[in-house]
mmCIF file of C-alpha atoms in Angstrom:
data_model
loop_
_atom_site.group_PDB
_atom_site.id
_atom_site.type_symbol
_atom_site.label_atom_id
_atom_site.label_comp_id
_atom_site.label_asym_id
_atom_site.label_seq_id
_atom_site.Cartn_x
_atom_site.Cartn_y
_atom_site.Cartn_z
ATOM 1 C CA UNK N 1 -4.202 4.983 3.429
ATOM 2 C CA UNK N 2 -4.918 6.517 0.032
ATOM 3 C CA UNK N 3 -2.480 9.078 -1.343
ATOM 4 C CA UNK N 4 -4.187 9.668 -4.677
ATOM 5 C CA UNK N 5 -7.956 9.435 -4.554
ATOM 6 C CA UNK N 6 -8.256 10.158 -8.291
ATOM 7 C CA UNK N 7 -6.593 6.842 -9.169
ATOM 8 C CA UNK N 8 -6.947 4.952 -5.864
ATOM 9 C CA UNK N 9 -3.188 4.813 -5.189
ATOM 10 C CA UNK N 10 -2.139 3.949 -1.644
ATOM 11 C CA UNK N 11 0.926 4.888 0.382
ATOM 12 C CA UNK N 12 2.048 1.283 0.115
ATOM 13 C CA UNK N 13 1.908 1.429 -3.690
ATOM 14 C CA UNK N 14 3.924 4.661 -3.769
ATOM 15 C CA UNK N 15 6.521 3.113 -1.434
ATOM 16 C CA UNK N 16 6.671 0.011 -3.647
ATOM 17 C CA UNK N 17 7.406 2.143 -6.716
ATOM 18 C CA UNK N 18 9.988 4.120 -4.732
ATOM 19 C CA UNK N 19 11.673 0.872 -3.693
ATOM 20 C CA UNK N 20 11.671 -0.044 -7.380
ATOM 21 C CA UNK N 21 13.689 3.065 -8.236
ATOM 22 C CA UNK N 22 11.210 5.922 -8.618
ATOM 23 C CA UNK N 23 12.686 8.846 -6.696
ATOM 24 C CA UNK N 24 10.641 11.811 -7.909
ATOM 25 C CA UNK N 25 6.907 12.531 -8.061
ATOM 26 C CA UNK N 26 7.181 12.517 -11.873
ATOM 27 C CA UNK N 27 8.624 8.991 -11.812
ATOM 28 C CA UNK N 28 5.843 7.887 -9.463
ATOM 29 C CA UNK N 29 3.328 9.418 -11.898
ATOM 30 C CA UNK N 30 4.881 7.464 -14.759
ATOM 31 C CA UNK N 31 4.608 4.258 -12.764
ATOM 32 C CA UNK N 32 1.017 4.561 -11.512
ATOM 33 C CA UNK N 33 -0.557 7.897 -12.642
ATOM 34 C CA UNK N 34 -0.655 9.292 -9.081
ATOM 35 C CA UNK N 35 -0.444 13.076 -9.232
ATOM 36 C CA UNK N 36 -1.457 13.403 -12.866
ATOM 37 C CA UNK N 37 -5.119 14.389 -12.473
ATOM 38 C CA UNK N 38 -5.927 17.040 -9.861
ATOM 39 C CA UNK N 39 -2.380 17.237 -8.431
ATOM 40 C CA UNK N 40 -3.601 17.350 -4.846
ATOM 41 C CA UNK N 41 -1.444 14.391 -3.836
ATOM 42 C CA UNK N 42 1.903 15.594 -5.194
ATOM 43 C CA UNK N 43 3.044 17.081 -1.874
ATOM 44 C CA UNK N 44 2.130 13.870 -0.048
ATOM 45 C CA UNK N 45 4.081 11.861 -2.631
ATOM 46 C CA UNK N 46 7.066 14.183 -2.110
ATOM 47 C CA UNK N 47 6.817 13.609 1.643
ATOM 48 C CA UNK N 48 6.700 9.836 1.181
ATOM 49 C CA UNK N 49 9.748 9.920 -1.074
ATOM 50 C CA UNK N 50 11.627 11.986 1.479
ATOM 51 C CA UNK N 51 15.250 12.789 0.905
ATOM 52 C CA UNK N 52 16.695 9.299 0.734
ATOM 53 C CA UNK N 53 19.492 8.060 -1.493
ATOM 54 C CA UNK N 54 18.715 8.760 -5.117
ATOM 55 C CA UNK N 55 21.542 9.207 -7.640
ATOM 56 C CA UNK N 56 19.586 11.725 -9.702
ATOM 57 C CA UNK N 57 18.696 13.786 -6.635
ATOM 58 C CA UNK N 58 22.388 13.954 -5.754
ATOM 59 C CA UNK N 59 23.146 15.433 -9.158
ATOM 60 C CA UNK N 60 20.296 17.935 -8.969
ATOM 61 C CA UNK N 61 21.365 19.094 -5.519
ATOM 62 C CA UNK N 62 24.904 19.708 -6.759
ATOM 63 C CA UNK N 63 26.645 16.911 -4.912
ATOM 64 C CA UNK N 64 29.716 15.708 -6.740
ATOM 65 C CA UNK N 65 29.712 12.377 -4.945
ATOM 66 C CA UNK N 66 26.426 10.547 -4.340
ATOM 67 C CA UNK N 67 25.499 9.770 -0.764
ATOM 68 C CA UNK N 68 27.224 6.599 0.379
ATOM 69 C CA UNK N 69 29.938 6.755 -2.323
ATOM 70 C CA UNK N 70 33.618 7.408 -1.753
ATOM 71 C CA UNK N 71 35.325 10.324 -3.483
ATOM 72 C CA UNK N 72 37.738 9.182 -6.182
ATOM 73 C CA UNK N 73 35.952 5.909 -6.894
ATOM 74 C CA UNK N 74 33.917 5.527 -10.081
ATOM 75 C CA UNK N 75 30.159 5.751 -9.605
ATOM 76 C CA UNK N 76 27.897 3.769 -11.921
ATOM 77 C CA UNK N 77 24.314 5.032 -12.149
ATOM 78 C CA UNK N 78 23.211 2.562 -14.803
ATOM 79 C CA UNK N 79 24.357 1.136 -18.063
ATOM 80 C CA UNK N 80 23.878 2.547 -21.508
ATOM 81 C CA UNK N 81 25.052 1.555 -24.934
ATOM 82 C CA UNK N 82 28.396 2.997 -25.994
ATOM 83 C CA UNK N 83 27.795 6.053 -28.124
ATOM 84 C CA UNK N 84 30.401 8.070 -29.958
ATOM 85 C CA UNK N 85 30.077 11.460 -31.586
ATOM 86 C CA UNK N 86 29.850 9.796 -34.978
ATOM 87 C CA UNK N 87 26.759 7.878 -33.782
ATOM 88 C CA UNK N 88 24.836 11.077 -33.040
ATOM 89 C CA UNK N 89 22.936 12.523 -35.945
#
């Protein structure tokens, strides 16, 4: 079934992008443009994304420990290059 008729994006495509790490409508839009024209599909995209495990969502909702993690253990959300204050300009 189509979610975004403006760009012909299906539920299956949205779910595929979600499985690939997109956990917000904005991230889905970046991946496939769904929700960027008329906006009529944004609520449907939100419904498809649900409230599953998403590290960023945990931070936004004020959780100190992401769902599924154990308090006191380090949580790695991704890797970035080491940056020190002297590197920032």
